[in-house]
Amino acid sequence: MSQAAMTLSERADELEEQMMHELNQKIATKSVLFGMADGKVEIQSGNDLLAKNPGKYFLMGADKRLPEMPEKPTLIDFFQRRFASTAHLLQSAKHALKNGLSEKTVLACLLHDIGVVSFIRCDHGYWGAQMIAPYVDEEVSWAVRTHQALRFFPDAAAGYAYPEMYLKLFGPDYRPEPYI
Ligand SMILES: [Fe+2]
């Protein structure tokens, strides 16, 4: 069937089949992190995977299971294609903006939970900071790293009270681990 004669959904089906075919030519591996969510600490060896997939190579570069990124992605592309949720980040940055805070603070608010929405929940301040450190001012990545711990310490001088919600979420006795 010619492209012109196909309906939109037929074209979508064909594209999906083409993508699956391309994926079938490559071995897409899973990181250890993937299994940890099910309590498994294990990794498939490269040789085992090659033996199970004769004639195929490992998938390198862009992963076609994910929405395609432009050649030179900017932050907005990550917001649109790689973040599972953006409302909390946008709301936080909007508050900072409305209160006339500095551009650095607005950016830190916009990125503070980037670890949670795109990578990992535990120690998300640390991991989020690692992701952005090469691209932002040091103060911004510092703020992202430390918010994970500092949010548990009320600061009257800064007008920051301990969030009621944290009592419900983490229990009344929760204190961050010293390493955090
Ligand atoms: Fe956070």
Coordinates of N, CA and C and ligand atoms in Angstrom, one line a residue:
M1 N 0.8 -1.2 0.0 CA 0.0 0.0 0.0 C 0.9 1.3 0.0
S2 N 0.5 2.2 -0.8 CA 1.3 3.4 -0.9 C 1.1 4.3 0.4
Q3 N 2.1 5.1 0.7 CA 2.0 6.0 1.9 C 0.7 6.8 1.9
A4 N 0.4 7.3 0.6 CA -0.7 8.2 0.5 C -2.1 7.5 0.8
A5 N -2.2 6.2 0.4 CA -3.4 5.5 0.6 C -3.7 5.0 2.0
M6 N -2.7 5.1 2.9 CA -2.8 4.6 4.2 C -3.5 5.7 5.1
T7 N -4.3 5.2 6.1 CA -4.8 6.1 7.0 C -3.8 6.4 8.1
L8 N -4.1 7.3 8.9 CA -3.1 7.7 10.0 C -2.8 6.6 10.9
S9 N -3.8 5.8 11.2 CA -3.6 4.7 12.2 C -2.8 3.6 11.5
E10 N -3.0 3.4 10.2 CA -2.3 2.4 9.5 C -0.8 2.8 9.4
R11 N -0.6 4.1 9.2 CA 0.8 4.6 9.2 C 1.5 4.4 10.5
A12 N 0.7 4.7 11.6 CA 1.2 4.5 12.9 C 1.6 3.1 13.2
D13 N 0.7 2.1 12.7 CA 1.0 0.7 12.9 C 2.3 0.3 12.2
E14 N 2.4 0.8 11.0 CA 3.6 0.5 10.2 C 4.9 1.0 10.8
L15 N 4.8 2.2 11.3 CA 5.9 2.8 12.0 C 6.3 2.0 13.3
E16 N 5.3 1.5 14.0 CA 5.5 0.8 15.2 C 6.2 -0.6 14.8
E17 N 5.7 -1.2 13.7 CA 6.3 -2.4 13.3 C 7.7 -2.3 12.9
Q18 N 8.0 -1.2 12.2 CA 9.3 -0.8 11.7 C 10.3 -0.6 12.9
M19 N 9.7 0.1 13.9 CA 10.6 0.3 15.1 C 10.9 -1.0 15.9
M20 N 9.8 -1.9 15.9 CA 10.0 -3.2 16.6 C 11.1 -4.0 15.8
H21 N 11.0 -3.9 14.5 CA 11.9 -4.6 13.7 C 13.4 -4.1 13.9
E22 N 13.5 -2.8 13.9 CA 14.8 -2.2 14.2 C 15.3 -2.6 15.6
L23 N 14.4 -2.6 16.6 CA 14.8 -3.0 17.9 C 15.2 -4.5 18.0
N24 N 14.5 -5.3 17.1 CA 14.9 -6.7 17.1 C 16.3 -7.0 16.6
Q25 N 16.8 -6.0 15.9 CA 18.1 -6.2 15.3 C 19.2 -5.9 16.4
K26 N 18.8 -5.3 17.5 CA 19.8 -4.9 18.5 C 19.4 -5.5 19.9
I27 N 20.3 -5.7 20.7 CA 20.1 -6.2 22.0 C 20.0 -5.0 23.0
A28 N 18.8 -4.7 23.5 CA 18.6 -3.7 24.5 C 18.8 -4.2 25.9
T29 N 19.8 -3.7 26.6 CA 20.1 -4.3 27.9 C 19.4 -3.5 29.0
K30 N 19.3 -4.2 30.2 CA 18.7 -3.5 31.3 C 19.7 -3.3 32.4
S31 N 19.7 -2.1 33.0 CA 20.7 -1.9 34.1 C 20.3 -2.6 35.3
V32 N 21.2 -2.7 36.3 CA 21.0 -3.4 37.6 C 19.8 -2.7 38.3
L33 N 19.8 -1.3 38.1 CA 18.8 -0.5 38.8 C 17.4 -1.0 38.4
F34 N 17.2 -1.5 37.2 CA 15.9 -1.9 36.7 C 15.4 -3.1 37.6
G35 N 16.2 -4.0 37.9 CA 15.8 -5.2 38.7 C 15.7 -4.9 40.2
M36 N 16.4 -3.9 40.6 CA 16.4 -3.6 42.1 C 15.0 -3.2 42.6
A37 N 14.2 -2.6 41.7 CA 12.8 -2.3 42.1 C 12.0 -3.5 42.5
D38 N 12.4 -4.7 42.0 CA 11.8 -6.0 42.4 C 12.7 -6.8 43.4
G39 N 13.6 -6.1 44.0 CA 14.4 -6.7 45.0 C 15.5 -7.6 44.4
K40 N 15.8 -7.5 43.1 CA 16.9 -8.3 42.5 C 18.1 -7.5 42.3
V41 N 19.3 -8.1 42.7 CA 20.5 -7.4 42.4 C 21.3 -8.4 41.4
E42 N 21.1 -8.1 40.2 CA 21.7 -9.1 39.2 C 21.9 -8.4 37.8
I43 N 22.8 -8.9 37.1 CA 23.1 -8.4 35.8 C 23.3 -9.6 34.8
Q44 N 22.8 -9.4 33.6 CA 23.1 -10.5 32.6 C 24.4 -10.2 31.9
S45 N 25.2 -11.2 31.8 CA 26.5 -11.0 31.3 C 26.4 -10.7 29.8
G46 N 27.4 -9.9 29.2 CA 27.4 -9.6 27.8 C 27.4 -10.9 27.0
N47 N 28.3 -11.8 27.4 CA 28.4 -13.1 26.6 C 27.1 -13.9 26.6
D48 N 26.4 -13.9 27.7 CA 25.1 -14.6 27.8 C 24.1 -14.0 26.8
L49 N 24.1 -12.7 26.8 CA 23.1 -12.0 26.0 C 23.4 -12.2 24.5
L50 N 24.7 -12.2 24.2 CA 25.1 -12.5 22.8 C 24.8 -13.9 22.4
A51 N 25.0 -14.8 23.3 CA 24.7 -16.2 23.0 C 23.2 -16.4 22.7
K52 N 22.3 -15.6 23.5 CA 20.9 -15.8 23.4 C 20.4 -15.0 22.1
N53 N 21.2 -14.1 21.6 CA 20.8 -13.3 20.4 C 21.8 -13.4 19.3
P54 N 21.9 -14.6 18.7 CA 23.0 -14.8 17.7 C 22.9 -13.8 16.6
G55 N 24.0 -13.3 16.2 CA 24.1 -12.4 15.0 C 23.6 -10.9 15.3
K56 N 23.3 -10.7 16.6 CA 22.9 -9.3 16.9 C 23.9 -8.5 17.7
Y57 N 23.8 -7.2 17.6 CA 24.7 -6.4 18.4 C 24.0 -5.6 19.5
F58 N 24.7 -5.1 20.4 CA 24.1 -4.3 21.5 C 23.6 -3.0 21.0
L59 N 22.5 -2.6 21.5 CA 21.9 -1.3 21.2 C 22.8 -0.2 21.7
M60 N 23.3 0.7 20.9 CA 24.1 1.8 21.3 C 23.4 3.1 20.8
G61 N 23.6 4.2 21.5 CA 23.0 5.5 21.0 C 21.6 5.5 21.4
A62 N 20.8 6.3 20.6 CA 19.4 6.5 21.0 C 18.6 5.3 21.1
D63 N 17.8 5.2 22.1 CA 16.9 4.1 22.4 C 15.5 4.4 21.7
K64 N 15.2 3.6 20.7 CA 14.0 3.9 20.0 C 12.7 3.6 20.7
R65 N 12.8 3.0 21.9 CA 11.6 2.8 22.8 C 11.1 4.1 23.4
L66 N 12.0 5.1 23.4 CA 11.7 6.4 24.0 C 11.4 7.4 22.9
P67 N 10.6 8.5 23.2 CA 10.4 9.5 22.3 C 11.7 10.1 21.7
E68 N 11.7 10.3 20.4 CA 12.9 10.8 19.8 C 13.3 12.2 20.2
M69 N 14.5 12.4 20.4 CA 15.0 13.7 20.8 C 15.6 14.5 19.6
P70 N 15.5 15.8 19.6 CA 16.1 16.5 18.5 C 17.6 16.4 18.6
E71 N 18.3 16.7 17.5 CA 19.8 16.6 17.4 C 20.5 17.3 18.6
K72 N 20.0 18.5 18.8 CA 20.6 19.3 19.9 C 19.6 19.6 21.0
P73 N 19.2 18.7 21.8 CA 18.2 18.9 22.8 C 18.5 20.0 23.8
T74 N 17.4 20.8 24.2 CA 17.6 21.8 25.2 C 16.7 21.3 26.4
L75 N 16.7 22.1 27.5 CA 16.0 21.7 28.7 C 14.6 21.4 28.4
I76 N 13.9 22.2 27.6 CA 12.5 22.0 27.3 C 12.2 20.7 26.6
D77 N 13.2 20.2 25.8 CA 13.0 18.8 25.2 C 13.0 17.7 26.3
F78 N 13.8 17.9 27.3 CA 13.8 16.9 28.4 C 12.4 17.0 29.2
F79 N 12.0 18.3 29.4 CA 10.7 18.4 30.1 C 9.6 17.7 29.3
Q80 N 9.6 17.8 27.9 CA 8.6 17.3 27.1 C 8.7 15.8 26.8
R81 N 9.9 15.3 26.8 CA 10.1 13.9 26.3 C 10.7 12.9 27.3
R82 N 11.3 13.4 28.4 CA 12.0 12.5 29.3 C 11.5 12.6 30.8
F83 N 10.7 13.5 31.1 CA 10.2 13.7 32.5 C 8.8 13.0 32.7
A84 N 8.7 12.2 33.7 CA 7.4 11.5 33.9 C 6.4 12.5 34.5
S85 N 6.8 13.6 35.1 CA 5.8 14.5 35.6 C 6.6 15.9 35.7
T86 N 5.8 17.0 35.4 CA 6.5 18.3 35.4 C 5.8 19.3 36.3
A87 N 4.6 19.0 36.8 CA 3.7 20.0 37.5 C 4.5 20.5 38.7
H88 N 5.1 19.7 39.5 CA 5.7 20.1 40.8 C 6.9 21.1 40.5
L89 N 7.7 20.7 39.5 CA 8.8 21.6 39.1 C 8.4 22.9 38.6
L90 N 7.3 22.9 37.7 CA 6.9 24.2 37.2 C 6.2 25.1 38.2
Q91 N 5.5 24.4 39.2 CA 4.8 25.1 40.2 C 5.9 25.8 41.2
S92 N 6.9 25.0 41.5 CA 8.0 25.5 42.3 C 8.7 26.7 41.7
A93 N 9.0 26.6 40.4 CA 9.7 27.7 39.7 C 8.8 28.9 39.6
K94 N 7.5 28.7 39.4 CA 6.5 29.8 39.3 C 6.4 30.5 40.6
H95 N 6.4 29.8 41.7 CA 6.4 30.5 43.1 C 7.7 31.4 43.2
A96 N 8.8 30.8 42.8 CA 10.1 31.6 42.9 C 10.0 32.9 42.0
L97 N 9.5 32.7 40.8 CA 9.4 33.8 39.9 C 8.4 34.9 40.4
K98 N 7.3 34.4 41.0 CA 6.3 35.4 41.5 C 6.8 36.2 42.7
N99 N 7.7 35.5 43.4 CA 8.3 36.2 44.6 C 9.5 37.0 44.3
G100 N 9.8 37.1 43.0 CA 10.9 38.0 42.6 C 12.2 37.5 42.9
L101 N 12.4 36.2 43.0 CA 13.7 35.6 43.4 C 14.6 35.6 42.2
S102 N 15.9 35.4 42.5 CA 16.9 35.5 41.4 C 16.7 34.4 40.3
E103 N 17.3 34.7 39.2 CA 17.2 33.7 38.1 C 17.8 32.3 38.5
K104 N 18.9 32.4 39.3 CA 19.5 31.1 39.7 C 18.6 30.3 40.6
T105 N 17.9 31.1 41.5 CA 16.9 30.4 42.4 C 15.7 29.8 41.6
V106 N 15.3 30.6 40.6 CA 14.2 30.1 39.8 C 14.6 28.8 39.1
L107 N 15.8 28.8 38.5 CA 16.3 27.6 37.8 C 16.5 26.5 38.8
A108 N 17.0 26.7 40.0 CA 17.2 25.7 41.0 C 15.8 25.0 41.3
C109 N 14.8 25.9 41.4 CA 13.4 25.4 41.7 C 12.9 24.6 40.6
L110 N 13.2 25.0 39.4 CA 12.7 24.4 38.2 C 13.4 23.0 38.0
L111 N 14.5 22.8 38.6 CA 15.3 21.6 38.4 C 15.4 20.7 39.7
H112 N 14.8 21.2 40.8 CA 15.2 20.6 42.1 C 14.8 19.1 42.2
D113 N 13.7 18.7 41.6 CA 13.4 17.2 41.6 C 13.6 16.5 40.3
I114 N 14.5 17.0 39.5 CA 14.8 16.4 38.2 C 15.2 14.9 38.4
G115 N 15.9 14.6 39.5 CA 16.2 13.3 39.8 C 15.0 12.4 39.9
V116 N 14.0 12.9 40.6 CA 12.8 12.1 40.9 C 12.0 11.8 39.6
V117 N 11.8 12.9 38.8 CA 10.9 12.8 37.6 C 11.6 12.1 36.4
S118 N 12.9 11.9 36.5 CA 13.6 11.4 35.3 C 14.5 10.2 35.5
F119 N 14.8 9.9 36.8 CA 15.9 8.9 37.0 C 15.6 8.0 38.2
I120 N 15.7 8.6 39.4 CA 15.7 7.8 40.6 C 15.1 8.6 41.8
R121 N 14.4 7.9 42.7 CA 13.8 8.6 43.8 C 14.7 8.7 45.0
C122 N 15.4 7.6 45.3 CA 16.3 7.6 46.5 C 17.5 8.5 46.3
D123 N 17.8 9.3 47.3 CA 18.9 10.3 47.2 C 18.8 11.1 45.9
H124 N 17.6 11.6 45.6 CA 17.3 12.3 44.4 C 18.0 13.6 44.3
G125 N 18.3 14.2 45.4 CA 19.0 15.5 45.4 C 20.4 15.3 44.9
Y126 N 21.1 14.3 45.4 CA 22.4 14.0 44.9 C 22.5 13.7 43.4
W127 N 21.6 12.7 43.0 CA 21.6 12.3 41.6 C 21.2 13.4 40.7
G128 N 20.2 14.2 41.1 CA 19.7 15.3 40.3 C 20.8 16.3 40.1
A129 N 21.6 16.6 41.1 CA 22.7 17.5 41.0 C 23.8 17.0 40.1
Q130 N 24.0 15.7 40.1 CA 25.0 15.1 39.2 C 24.6 15.3 37.7
M131 N 23.3 15.2 37.5 CA 22.8 15.3 36.1 C 23.0 16.7 35.5
I132 N 22.8 17.7 36.4 CA 22.8 19.1 35.9 C 24.1 19.8 36.1
A133 N 25.0 19.3 36.9 CA 26.2 20.0 37.3 C 27.0 20.5 36.1
P134 N 27.2 19.7 35.0 CA 28.0 20.2 33.9 C 27.4 21.4 33.2
Y135 N 26.1 21.7 33.4 CA 25.4 22.7 32.6 C 25.0 23.9 33.4
V136 N 25.0 23.9 34.7 CA 24.5 25.0 35.4 C 25.5 25.6 36.4
D137 N 25.2 26.8 36.9 CA 26.1 27.4 37.9 C 26.2 26.5 39.1
E138 N 27.3 26.5 39.8 CA 27.6 25.6 40.9 C 26.6 25.8 42.0
E139 N 26.1 27.0 42.2 CA 25.1 27.3 43.3 C 23.8 26.6 43.0
V140 N 23.5 26.5 41.7 CA 22.2 25.8 41.3 C 22.3 24.3 41.6
S141 N 23.4 23.7 41.2 CA 23.5 22.2 41.5 C 23.7 22.0 43.0
W142 N 24.3 22.9 43.7 CA 24.5 22.8 45.2 C 23.1 22.8 45.8
A143 N 22.2 23.7 45.3 CA 20.9 23.8 45.9 C 20.1 22.6 45.6
V144 N 20.2 22.0 44.4 CA 19.5 20.8 44.1 C 20.0 19.6 45.0
R145 N 21.3 19.5 45.2 CA 21.8 18.5 46.0 C 21.4 18.6 47.4
T146 N 21.4 19.8 48.0 CA 21.2 19.9 49.4 C 19.7 20.1 49.8
H147 N 18.8 20.4 48.8 CA 17.4 20.5 49.2 C 16.9 19.2 49.8
Q148 N 17.4 18.1 49.4 CA 17.0 16.8 49.8 C 17.1 16.7 51.4
A149 N 18.2 17.3 51.9 CA 18.3 17.2 53.4 C 17.8 18.5 54.1
L150 N 18.1 19.6 53.5 CA 17.7 20.9 54.1 C 16.2 21.1 54.4
R151 N 15.4 20.5 53.5 CA 14.0 20.6 53.7 C 13.5 20.0 55.0
F152 N 14.3 19.2 55.6 CA 13.9 18.6 56.9 C 14.3 19.5 58.1
F153 N 14.9 20.6 57.8 CA 15.4 21.5 58.9 C 14.7 22.9 58.8
P154 N 13.7 23.1 59.7 CA 13.0 24.4 59.7 C 13.9 25.5 59.9
D155 N 13.7 26.7 59.2 CA 14.5 27.8 59.3 C 13.6 29.1 59.4
A156 N 13.4 29.5 60.7 CA 12.5 30.6 60.9 C 13.0 31.9 60.2
A157 N 14.3 32.1 60.2 CA 14.8 33.3 59.6 C 14.5 33.4 58.2
A158 N 14.4 32.2 57.5 CA 14.1 32.2 56.1 C 12.6 32.0 55.8
G159 N 11.8 32.0 56.9 CA 10.4 31.8 56.8 C 10.0 30.4 56.4
Y160 N 10.9 29.4 56.8 CA 10.6 28.0 56.4 C 10.2 27.2 57.6
A161 N 9.0 26.8 57.6 CA 8.5 25.9 58.7 C 8.5 24.4 58.2
Y162 N 8.6 23.5 59.2 CA 8.6 22.1 58.8 C 7.3 21.7 58.1
P163 N 7.3 21.2 56.9 CA 6.0 20.9 56.2 C 5.2 19.9 57.0
E164 N 4.0 20.2 57.3 CA 3.0 19.3 57.9 C 3.0 17.9 57.1
M165 N 3.0 18.1 55.8 CA 2.9 16.9 55.0 C 4.0 15.9 55.2
Y166 N 5.2 16.4 55.6 CA 6.3 15.5 55.8 C 6.0 14.5 57.0
L167 N 5.2 15.0 58.0 CA 4.9 14.2 59.1 C 4.1 13.0 58.6
K168 N 3.2 13.2 57.7 CA 2.4 12.2 57.1 C 3.2 11.3 56.2
L169 N 4.1 11.9 55.4 CA 4.9 11.1 54.4 C 6.0 10.3 55.0
F170 N 6.7 10.9 56.0 CA 7.9 10.2 56.5 C 7.9 9.8 58.0
G171 N 6.8 10.2 58.7 CA 6.7 9.9 60.1 C 7.3 11.0 60.9
P172 N 6.9 11.1 62.2 CA 7.4 12.3 63.0 C 8.9 12.2 63.4
D173 N 9.4 10.9 63.4 CA 10.8 10.8 63.9 C 11.8 10.8 62.8
Y174 N 11.4 11.0 61.5 CA 12.4 10.9 60.4 C 13.5 12.0 60.5
R175 N 14.7 11.6 60.4 CA 15.9 12.5 60.3 C 16.7 12.0 59.1
P176 N 17.2 12.9 58.3 CA 18.0 12.4 57.1 C 19.3 11.7 57.6
E177 N 19.7 10.7 56.9 CA 20.9 10.0 57.2 C 22.1 11.0 57.2
P178 N 23.1 10.9 58.1 CA 24.2 11.8 58.1 C 24.9 12.0 56.7
Y179 N 25.0 10.9 56.0 CA 25.7 11.0 54.7 C 25.0 11.9 53.7
I180 N 23.7 12.0 53.9 CA 22.9 12.9 53.0 C 23.2 14.4 53.3
Ligands
FE1 FE 12.9 16.9 46.4

